[in-house]
Amino acid sequence: MKPPVRPSTSGSRIVTLTMNPALDITTTADQVRPTEKIRCHGARYDAGGGGINVARIAHVLGASVSAVFPAGGQSGQVVADLVVEAGVRFHRIKIAEATRESFTVNEAHTGQQYRFILPGPRLSLTEQAQCLDGLRAAARSAEFVVASGSLPPGVPADYYQRVADICAELGTLLILDTSGGGLRHITSGVFLLKASVRELRECVECDLASEPEQVAAAQELIRCGLAQSVVVSLGSQGALVATTRGSQRFSAIPMRSGSGVGAGDAMVAAITVGLSRGWPLDKSVRFGIAAGAAMLMTPGTAVCNRADVDRLFETVPEPTEV
């Protein structure tokens, strides 16, 4: 196996880890019908996967950031080339199998969106270990590590706990945004956990039909030592934030409907950027809500515009206690 490609990642205040990156392809079709050939119009290609999306947006927001990710095959090379084009420093771990592709079709007739997500490559034990080694090297001088996205096939469900242990060893603050087994097998070491209601529901295995139940579930994750703070994204309803000092409710920004692809990653990126600027959590979450809203103004998986984020940030109301 060839050695990993290692453009400089030293000195970044924020380091992201993407264990299951993707080549995101977005196109438009007049109408989507079963069994028929769907003629598409144009295509947009972006480097994707949670941590890469976070890195791209954090870079646009002016942060010092680098990305760590495995990538293989022709699709993996395209992902790496697109990260270069985005101006983000990175550490690529070359893997034997090809990086997955994700396909989004916007239907012009109805305005609906169809998203097709492939499972991703199977990483060998050696490749998994190289990812952890790459993260340890890149994060040695970082203030924050953002581990975001799904785990690819074959990677053990406790992998993010290993990431948390490395962050604890380095004295780096871990921000985690994942789902499924990767979330259920975290037991400690997370500085900030970002979860949707669905992900929170999966984690605690309860229905969480009401806001008080959602707040209680987030507070329980803090009490059991999993995380120091929890941000629950509510989409068009805003967000809930739980800390050891209590819980707050954040309102969303009213926006015209648009593509919600990447809104959660934008929220995580902007929260992390805010914290890296020394802002308190409530101000950082307001910045995250603004970035998520700004993603509704961009096509497909394109990153948001910094001027839009700054402008929308001024409109986000102060939170209320819950």
JSON list of N, CA, C and O in Angstrom, two decimals, residues 130-177:
[
{"chain": "A", "resi": 130, "resn": "GLN", "atom": "N", "xyz": [-4.51, 3.51, 10.75]},
{"chain": "A", "resi": 130, "resn": "GLN", "atom": "CA", "xyz": [-3.86, 4.66, 10.11]},
{"chain": "A", "resi": 130, "resn": "GLN", "atom": "C", "xyz": [-4.70, 5.92, 10.25]},
{"chain": "A", "resi": 130, "resn": "GLN", "atom": "O", "xyz": [-4.16, 7.03, 10.38]},
{"chain": "A", "resi": 131, "resn": "CYS", "atom": "N", "xyz": [-6.02, 5.77, 10.22]},
{"chain": "A", "resi": 131, "resn": "CYS", "atom": "CA", "xyz": [-6.90, 6.93, 10.42]},
{"chain": "A", "resi": 131, "resn": "CYS", "atom": "C", "xyz": [-6.72, 7.51, 11.81]},
{"chain": "A", "resi": 131, "resn": "CYS", "atom": "O", "xyz": [-6.66, 8.74, 11.99]},
{"chain": "A", "resi": 132, "resn": "LEU", "atom": "N", "xyz": [-6.63, 6.64, 12.82]},
{"chain": "A", "resi": 132, "resn": "LEU", "atom": "CA", "xyz": [-6.42, 7.12, 14.19]},
{"chain": "A", "resi": 132, "resn": "LEU", "atom": "C", "xyz": [-5.05, 7.77, 14.33]},
{"chain": "A", "resi": 132, "resn": "LEU", "atom": "O", "xyz": [-4.90, 8.80, 15.00]},
{"chain": "A", "resi": 133, "resn": "ASP", "atom": "N", "xyz": [-4.04, 7.17, 13.69]},
{"chain": "A", "resi": 133, "resn": "ASP", "atom": "CA", "xyz": [-2.70, 7.76, 13.74]},
{"chain": "A", "resi": 133, "resn": "ASP", "atom": "C", "xyz": [-2.68, 9.12, 13.05]},
{"chain": "A", "resi": 133, "resn": "ASP", "atom": "O", "xyz": [-2.04, 10.07, 13.54]},
{"chain": "A", "resi": 134, "resn": "GLY", "atom": "N", "xyz": [-3.38, 9.22, 11.92]},
{"chain": "A", "resi": 134, "resn": "GLY", "atom": "CA", "xyz": [-3.45, 10.49, 11.22]},
{"chain": "A", "resi": 134, "resn": "GLY", "atom": "C", "xyz": [-4.15, 11.56, 12.04]},
{"chain": "A", "resi": 134, "resn": "GLY", "atom": "O", "xyz": [-3.74, 12.72, 12.07]},
{"chain": "A", "resi": 135, "resn": "LEU", "atom": "N", "xyz": [-5.22, 11.16, 12.71]},
{"chain": "A", "resi": 135, "resn": "LEU", "atom": "CA", "xyz": [-5.94, 12.10, 13.58]},
{"chain": "A", "resi": 135, "resn": "LEU", "atom": "C", "xyz": [-5.05, 12.55, 14.72]},
{"chain": "A", "resi": 135, "resn": "LEU", "atom": "O", "xyz": [-4.98, 13.75, 15.02]},
{"chain": "A", "resi": 136, "resn": "ARG", "atom": "N", "xyz": [-4.35, 11.62, 15.36]},
{"chain": "A", "resi": 136, "resn": "ARG", "atom": "CA", "xyz": [-3.49, 11.96, 16.50]},
{"chain": "A", "resi": 136, "resn": "ARG", "atom": "C", "xyz": [-2.42, 12.97, 16.07]},
{"chain": "A", "resi": 136, "resn": "ARG", "atom": "O", "xyz": [-2.16, 13.95, 16.78]},
{"chain": "A", "resi": 137, "resn": "ALA", "atom": "N", "xyz": [-1.83, 12.76, 14.90]},
{"chain": "A", "resi": 137, "resn": "ALA", "atom": "CA", "xyz": [-0.80, 13.67, 14.42]},
{"chain": "A", "resi": 137, "resn": "ALA", "atom": "C", "xyz": [-1.37, 15.04, 14.09]},
{"chain": "A", "resi": 137, "resn": "ALA", "atom": "O", "xyz": [-0.78, 16.08, 14.45]},
{"chain": "A", "resi": 138, "resn": "ALA", "atom": "N", "xyz": [-2.52, 15.08, 13.43]},
{"chain": "A", "resi": 138, "resn": "ALA", "atom": "CA", "xyz": [-3.11, 16.35, 13.01]},
{"chain": "A", "resi": 138, "resn": "ALA", "atom": "C", "xyz": [-3.65, 17.14, 14.19]},
{"chain": "A", "resi": 138, "resn": "ALA", "atom": "O", "xyz": [-3.63, 18.37, 14.19]},
{"chain": "A", "resi": 139, "resn": "ALA", "atom": "N", "xyz": [-4.16, 16.43, 15.20]},
{"chain": "A", "resi": 139, "resn": "ALA", "atom": "CA", "xyz": [-4.85, 17.10, 16.32]},
{"chain": "A", "resi": 139, "resn": "ALA", "atom": "C", "xyz": [-3.92, 17.45, 17.47]},
{"chain": "A", "resi": 139, "resn": "ALA", "atom": "O", "xyz": [-4.37, 18.01, 18.47]},
{"chain": "A", "resi": 140, "resn": "ARG", "atom": "N", "xyz": [-2.64, 17.16, 17.33]},
{"chain": "A", "resi": 140, "resn": "ARG", "atom": "CA", "xyz": [-1.73, 17.35, 18.46]},
{"chain": "A", "resi": 140, "resn": "ARG", "atom": "C", "xyz": [-1.70, 18.79, 18.95]},
{"chain": "A", "resi": 140, "resn": "ARG", "atom": "O", "xyz": [-1.54, 19.06, 20.14]},
{"chain": "A", "resi": 141, "resn": "SER", "atom": "N", "xyz": [-1.85, 19.74, 18.03]},
{"chain": "A", "resi": 141, "resn": "SER", "atom": "CA", "xyz": [-1.83, 21.15, 18.42]},
{"chain": "A", "resi": 141, "resn": "SER", "atom": "C", "xyz": [-3.19, 21.82, 18.25]},
{"chain": "A", "resi": 141, "resn": "SER", "atom": "O", "xyz": [-3.30, 23.04, 18.33]},
{"chain": "A", "resi": 142, "resn": "ALA", "atom": "N", "xyz": [-4.24, 21.02, 17.99]},
{"chain": "A", "resi": 142, "resn": "ALA", "atom": "CA", "xyz": [-5.57, 21.58, 17.75]},
{"chain": "A", "resi": 142, "resn": "ALA", "atom": "C", "xyz": [-6.31, 21.85, 19.05]},
{"chain": "A", "resi": 142, "resn": "ALA", "atom": "O", "xyz": [-6.03, 21.23, 20.09]},
{"chain": "A", "resi": 143, "resn": "GLU", "atom": "N", "xyz": [-7.26, 22.76, 18.98]},
{"chain": "A", "resi": 143, "resn": "GLU", "atom": "CA", "xyz": [-8.14, 23.05, 20.12]},
{"chain": "A", "resi": 143, "resn": "GLU", "atom": "C", "xyz": [-9.39, 22.19, 20.08]},
{"chain": "A", "resi": 143, "resn": "GLU", "atom": "O", "xyz": [-9.89, 21.75, 21.12]},
{"chain": "A", "resi": 144, "resn": "PHE", "atom": "N", "xyz": [-9.90, 21.94, 18.86]},
{"chain": "A", "resi": 144, "resn": "PHE", "atom": "CA", "xyz": [-11.12, 21.16, 18.70]},
{"chain": "A", "resi": 144, "resn": "PHE", "atom": "C", "xyz": [-10.92, 20.07, 17.64]},
{"chain": "A", "resi": 144, "resn": "PHE", "atom": "O", "xyz": [-10.29, 20.31, 16.62]},
{"chain": "A", "resi": 145, "resn": "VAL", "atom": "N", "xyz": [-11.50, 18.91, 17.91]},
{"chain": "A", "resi": 145, "resn": "VAL", "atom": "CA", "xyz": [-11.65, 17.87, 16.89]},
{"chain": "A", "resi": 145, "resn": "VAL", "atom": "C", "xyz": [-13.14, 17.69, 16.66]},
{"chain": "A", "resi": 145, "resn": "VAL", "atom": "O", "xyz": [-13.92, 17.54, 17.61]},
{"chain": "A", "resi": 146, "resn": "VAL", "atom": "N", "xyz": [-13.56, 17.71, 15.40]},
{"chain": "A", "resi": 146, "resn": "VAL", "atom": "CA", "xyz": [-14.95, 17.44, 15.05]},
{"chain": "A", "resi": 146, "resn": "VAL", "atom": "C", "xyz": [-14.99, 16.10, 14.32]},
{"chain": "A", "resi": 146, "resn": "VAL", "atom": "O", "xyz": [-14.46, 15.96, 13.21]},
{"chain": "A", "resi": 147, "resn": "ALA", "atom": "N", "xyz": [-15.59, 15.09, 14.96]},
{"chain": "A", "resi": 147, "resn": "ALA", "atom": "CA", "xyz": [-15.80, 13.79, 14.33]},
{"chain": "A", "resi": 147, "resn": "ALA", "atom": "C", "xyz": [-17.25, 13.75, 13.87]},
{"chain": "A", "resi": 147, "resn": "ALA", "atom": "O", "xyz": [-18.16, 13.84, 14.70]},
{"chain": "A", "resi": 148, "resn": "SER", "atom": "N", "xyz": [-17.44, 13.64, 12.57]},
{"chain": "A", "resi": 148, "resn": "SER", "atom": "CA", "xyz": [-18.80, 13.81, 12.04]},
{"chain": "A", "resi": 148, "resn": "SER", "atom": "C", "xyz": [-19.07, 12.83, 10.91]},
{"chain": "A", "resi": 148, "resn": "SER", "atom": "O", "xyz": [-18.22, 12.62, 10.04]},
{"chain": "A", "resi": 149, "resn": "GLY", "atom": "N", "xyz": [-20.24, 12.23, 10.95]},
{"chain": "A", "resi": 149, "resn": "GLY", "atom": "CA", "xyz": [-20.68, 11.34, 9.89]},
{"chain": "A", "resi": 149, "resn": "GLY", "atom": "C", "xyz": [-20.75, 9.89, 10.33]},
{"chain": "A", "resi": 149, "resn": "GLY", "atom": "O", "xyz": [-20.42, 9.53, 11.46]},
{"chain": "A", "resi": 150, "resn": "SER", "atom": "N", "xyz": [-21.19, 9.06, 9.42]},
{"chain": "A", "resi": 150, "resn": "SER", "atom": "CA", "xyz": [-21.38, 7.63, 9.70]},
{"chain": "A", "resi": 150, "resn": "SER", "atom": "C", "xyz": [-20.05, 6.89, 9.69]},
{"chain": "A", "resi": 150, "resn": "SER", "atom": "O", "xyz": [-19.03, 7.41, 9.22]},
{"chain": "A", "resi": 151, "resn": "LEU", "atom": "N", "xyz": [-20.08, 5.67, 10.22]},
{"chain": "A", "resi": 151, "resn": "LEU", "atom": "CA", "xyz": [-18.93, 4.78, 10.15]},
{"chain": "A", "resi": 151, "resn": "LEU", "atom": "C", "xyz": [-19.12, 3.84, 8.97]},
{"chain": "A", "resi": 151, "resn": "LEU", "atom": "O", "xyz": [-20.21, 3.31, 8.76]},
{"chain": "A", "resi": 152, "resn": "PRO", "atom": "N", "xyz": [-18.08, 3.60, 8.19]},
{"chain": "A", "resi": 152, "resn": "PRO", "atom": "CA", "xyz": [-18.22, 2.71, 7.04]},
{"chain": "A", "resi": 152, "resn": "PRO", "atom": "C", "xyz": [-18.31, 1.25, 7.48]},
{"chain": "A", "resi": 152, "resn": "PRO", "atom": "O", "xyz": [-18.01, 0.92, 8.63]},
{"chain": "A", "resi": 153, "resn": "PRO", "atom": "N", "xyz": [-18.70, 0.35, 6.58]},
{"chain": "A", "resi": 153, "resn": "PRO", "atom": "CA", "xyz": [-18.82, -1.07, 6.93]},
{"chain": "A", "resi": 153, "resn": "PRO", "atom": "C", "xyz": [-17.50, -1.63, 7.48]},
{"chain": "A", "resi": 153, "resn": "PRO", "atom": "O", "xyz": [-16.42, -1.30, 6.99]},
{"chain": "A", "resi": 154, "resn": "GLY", "atom": "N", "xyz": [-17.63, -2.45, 8.51]},
{"chain": "A", "resi": 154, "resn": "GLY", "atom": "CA", "xyz": [-16.46, -3.10, 9.06]},
{"chain": "A", "resi": 154, "resn": "GLY", "atom": "C", "xyz": [-15.76, -2.34, 10.16]},
{"chain": "A", "resi": 154, "resn": "GLY", "atom": "O", "xyz": [-14.96, -2.91, 10.91]},
{"chain": "A", "resi": 155, "resn": "VAL", "atom": "N", "xyz": [-16.02, -1.05, 10.29]},
{"chain": "A", "resi": 155, "resn": "VAL", "atom": "CA", "xyz": [-15.42, -0.27, 11.37]},
{"chain": "A", "resi": 155, "resn": "VAL", "atom": "C", "xyz": [-16.24, -0.51, 12.64]},
{"chain": "A", "resi": 155, "resn": "VAL", "atom": "O", "xyz": [-17.46, -0.37, 12.63]},
{"chain": "A", "resi": 156, "resn": "PRO", "atom": "N", "xyz": [-15.59, -0.89, 13.75]},
{"chain": "A", "resi": 156, "resn": "PRO", "atom": "CA", "xyz": [-16.35, -1.24, 14.96]},
{"chain": "A", "resi": 156, "resn": "PRO", "atom": "C", "xyz": [-17.15, -0.06, 15.49]},
{"chain": "A", "resi": 156, "resn": "PRO", "atom": "O", "xyz": [-16.76, 1.10, 15.34]},
{"chain": "A", "resi": 157, "resn": "ALA", "atom": "N", "xyz": [-18.26, -0.39, 16.11]},
{"chain": "A", "resi": 157, "resn": "ALA", "atom": "CA", "xyz": [-19.19, 0.64, 16.59]},
{"chain": "A", "resi": 157, "resn": "ALA", "atom": "C", "xyz": [-18.58, 1.52, 17.67]},
{"chain": "A", "resi": 157, "resn": "ALA", "atom": "O", "xyz": [-19.04, 2.64, 17.89]},
{"chain": "A", "resi": 158, "resn": "ASP", "atom": "N", "xyz": [-17.53, 1.05, 18.36]},
{"chain": "A", "resi": 158, "resn": "ASP", "atom": "CA", "xyz": [-16.91, 1.85, 19.41]},
{"chain": "A", "resi": 158, "resn": "ASP", "atom": "C", "xyz": [-15.76, 2.71, 18.87]},
{"chain": "A", "resi": 158, "resn": "ASP", "atom": "O", "xyz": [-14.97, 3.24, 19.66]},
{"chain": "A", "resi": 159, "resn": "TYR", "atom": "N", "xyz": [-15.66, 2.87, 17.57]},
{"chain": "A", "resi": 159, "resn": "TYR", "atom": "CA", "xyz": [-14.54, 3.59, 16.98]},
{"chain": "A", "resi": 159, "resn": "TYR", "atom": "C", "xyz": [-14.48, 5.04, 17.46]},
{"chain": "A", "resi": 159, "resn": "TYR", "atom": "O", "xyz": [-13.39, 5.56, 17.75]},
{"chain": "A", "resi": 160, "resn": "TYR", "atom": "N", "xyz": [-15.62, 5.68, 17.56]},
{"chain": "A", "resi": 160, "resn": "TYR", "atom": "CA", "xyz": [-15.62, 7.08, 18.01]},
{"chain": "A", "resi": 160, "resn": "TYR", "atom": "C", "xyz": [-15.24, 7.20, 19.49]},
{"chain": "A", "resi": 160, "resn": "TYR", "atom": "O", "xyz": [-14.76, 8.26, 19.91]},
{"chain": "A", "resi": 161, "resn": "GLN", "atom": "N", "xyz": [-15.43, 6.13, 20.26]},
{"chain": "A", "resi": 161, "resn": "GLN", "atom": "CA", "xyz": [-14.93, 6.16, 21.62]},
{"chain": "A", "resi": 161, "resn": "GLN", "atom": "C", "xyz": [-13.40, 6.17, 21.63]},
{"chain": "A", "resi": 161, "resn": "GLN", "atom": "O", "xyz": [-12.77, 6.83, 22.46]},
{"chain": "A", "resi": 162, "resn": "ARG", "atom": "N", "xyz": [-12.80, 5.47, 20.69]},
{"chain": "A", "resi": 162, "resn": "ARG", "atom": "CA", "xyz": [-11.35, 5.51, 20.54]},
{"chain": "A", "resi": 162, "resn": "ARG", "atom": "C", "xyz": [-10.89, 6.92, 20.16]},
{"chain": "A", "resi": 162, "resn": "ARG", "atom": "O", "xyz": [-9.85, 7.40, 20.63]},
{"chain": "A", "resi": 163, "resn": "VAL", "atom": "N", "xyz": [-11.67, 7.57, 19.31]},
{"chain": "A", "resi": 163, "resn": "VAL", "atom": "CA", "xyz": [-11.37, 8.96, 18.97]},
{"chain": "A", "resi": 163, "resn": "VAL", "atom": "C", "xyz": [-11.46, 9.84, 20.21]},
{"chain": "A", "resi": 163, "resn": "VAL", "atom": "O", "xyz": [-10.61, 10.71, 20.44]},
{"chain": "A", "resi": 164, "resn": "ALA", "atom": "N", "xyz": [-12.50, 9.63, 21.02]},
{"chain": "A", "resi": 164, "resn": "ALA", "atom": "CA", "xyz": [-12.66, 10.40, 22.25]},
{"chain": "A", "resi": 164, "resn": "ALA", "atom": "C", "xyz": [-11.48, 10.18, 23.19]},
{"chain": "A", "resi": 164, "resn": "ALA", "atom": "O", "xyz": [-11.00, 11.13, 23.84]},
{"chain": "A", "resi": 165, "resn": "ASP", "atom": "N", "xyz": [-10.98, 8.96, 23.25]},
{"chain": "A", "resi": 165, "resn": "ASP", "atom": "CA", "xyz": [-9.85, 8.66, 24.12]},
{"chain": "A", "resi": 165, "resn": "ASP", "atom": "C", "xyz": [-8.58, 9.38, 23.63]},
{"chain": "A", "resi": 165, "resn": "ASP", "atom": "O", "xyz": [-7.79, 9.87, 24.45]},
{"chain": "A", "resi": 166, "resn": "ILE", "atom": "N", "xyz": [-8.39, 9.45, 22.32]},
{"chain": "A", "resi": 166, "resn": "ILE", "atom": "CA", "xyz": [-7.25, 10.18, 21.77]},
{"chain": "A", "resi": 166, "resn": "ILE", "atom": "C", "xyz": [-7.35, 11.66, 22.10]},
{"chain": "A", "resi": 166, "resn": "ILE", "atom": "O", "xyz": [-6.37, 12.31, 22.50]},
{"chain": "A", "resi": 167, "resn": "CYS", "atom": "N", "xyz": [-8.55, 12.22, 21.96]},
{"chain": "A", "resi": 167, "resn": "CYS", "atom": "CA", "xyz": [-8.74, 13.64, 22.29]},
{"chain": "A", "resi": 167, "resn": "CYS", "atom": "C", "xyz": [-8.46, 13.90, 23.76]},
{"chain": "A", "resi": 167, "resn": "CYS", "atom": "O", "xyz": [-7.83, 14.92, 24.11]},
{"chain": "A", "resi": 168, "resn": "ALA", "atom": "N", "xyz": [-8.89, 13.00, 24.63]},
{"chain": "A", "resi": 168, "resn": "ALA", "atom": "CA", "xyz": [-8.61, 13.15, 26.05]},
{"chain": "A", "resi": 168, "resn": "ALA", "atom": "C", "xyz": [-7.11, 13.10, 26.31]},
{"chain": "A", "resi": 168, "resn": "ALA", "atom": "O", "xyz": [-6.57, 13.87, 27.12]},
{"chain": "A", "resi": 169, "resn": "GLU", "atom": "N", "xyz": [-6.44, 12.21, 25.62]},
{"chain": "A", "resi": 169, "resn": "GLU", "atom": "CA", "xyz": [-4.98, 12.07, 25.76]},
{"chain": "A", "resi": 169, "resn": "GLU", "atom": "C", "xyz": [-4.26, 13.35, 25.33]},
{"chain": "A", "resi": 169, "resn": "GLU", "atom": "O", "xyz": [-3.28, 13.77, 25.97]},
{"chain": "A", "resi": 170, "resn": "LEU", "atom": "N", "xyz": [-4.76, 13.99, 24.28]},
{"chain": "A", "resi": 170, "resn": "LEU", "atom": "CA", "xyz": [-4.11, 15.19, 23.74]},
{"chain": "A", "resi": 170, "resn": "LEU", "atom": "C", "xyz": [-4.60, 16.47, 24.41]},
{"chain": "A", "resi": 170, "resn": "LEU", "atom": "O", "xyz": [-4.02, 17.54, 24.18]},
{"chain": "A", "resi": 171, "resn": "GLY", "atom": "N", "xyz": [-5.67, 16.40, 25.21]},
{"chain": "A", "resi": 171, "resn": "GLY", "atom": "CA", "xyz": [-6.25, 17.60, 25.80]},
{"chain": "A", "resi": 171, "resn": "GLY", "atom": "C", "xyz": [-7.01, 18.43, 24.78]},
{"chain": "A", "resi": 171, "resn": "GLY", "atom": "O", "xyz": [-7.14, 19.65, 24.92]},
{"chain": "A", "resi": 172, "resn": "THR", "atom": "N", "xyz": [-7.54, 17.76, 23.74]},
{"chain": "A", "resi": 172, "resn": "THR", "atom": "CA", "xyz": [-8.31, 18.42, 22.69]},
{"chain": "A", "resi": 172, "resn": "THR", "atom": "C", "xyz": [-9.80, 18.19, 22.91]},
{"chain": "A", "resi": 172, "resn": "THR", "atom": "O", "xyz": [-10.20, 17.10, 23.31]},
{"chain": "A", "resi": 173, "resn": "LEU", "atom": "N", "xyz": [-10.63, 19.19, 22.64]},
{"chain": "A", "resi": 173, "resn": "LEU", "atom": "CA", "xyz": [-12.07, 19.08, 22.88]},
{"chain": "A", "resi": 173, "resn": "LEU", "atom": "C", "xyz": [-12.74, 18.42, 21.69]},
{"chain": "A", "resi": 173, "resn": "LEU", "atom": "O", "xyz": [-12.56, 18.85, 20.55]},
{"chain": "A", "resi": 174, "resn": "LEU", "atom": "N", "xyz": [-13.53, 17.37, 21.96]},
{"chain": "A", "resi": 174, "resn": "LEU", "atom": "CA", "xyz": [-14.20, 16.61, 20.91]},
{"chain": "A", "resi": 174, "resn": "LEU", "atom": "C", "xyz": [-15.63, 17.06, 20.72]},
{"chain": "A", "resi": 174, "resn": "LEU", "atom": "O", "xyz": [-16.42, 17.08, 21.67]},
{"chain": "A", "resi": 175, "resn": "ILE", "atom": "N", "xyz": [-15.98, 17.40, 19.48]},
{"chain": "A", "resi": 175, "resn": "ILE", "atom": "CA", "xyz": [-17.36, 17.68, 19.08]},
{"chain": "A", "resi": 175, "resn": "ILE", "atom": "C", "xyz": [-17.78, 16.53, 18.18]},
{"chain": "A", "resi": 175, "resn": "ILE", "atom": "O", "xyz": [-17.11, 16.24, 17.18]},
{"chain": "A", "resi": 176, "resn": "LEU", "atom": "N", "xyz": [-18.87, 15.86, 18.54]},
{"chain": "A", "resi": 176, "resn": "LEU", "atom": "CA", "xyz": [-19.28, 14.64, 17.86]},
{"chain": "A", "resi": 176, "resn": "LEU", "atom": "C", "xyz": [-20.66, 14.80, 17.24]},
{"chain": "A", "resi": 176, "resn": "LEU", "atom": "O", "xyz": [-21.59, 15.27, 17.88]},
{"chain": "A", "resi": 177, "resn": "ASP", "atom": "N", "xyz": [-20.77, 14.40, 15.98]},
{"chain": "A", "resi": 177, "resn": "ASP", "atom": "CA", "xyz": [-22.05, 14.42, 15.27]},
{"chain": "A", "resi": 177, "resn": "ASP", "atom": "C", "xyz": [-22.15, 13.13, 14.46]},
{"chain": "A", "resi": 177, "resn": "ASP", "atom": "O", "xyz": [-21.60, 13.03, 13.36]}
]
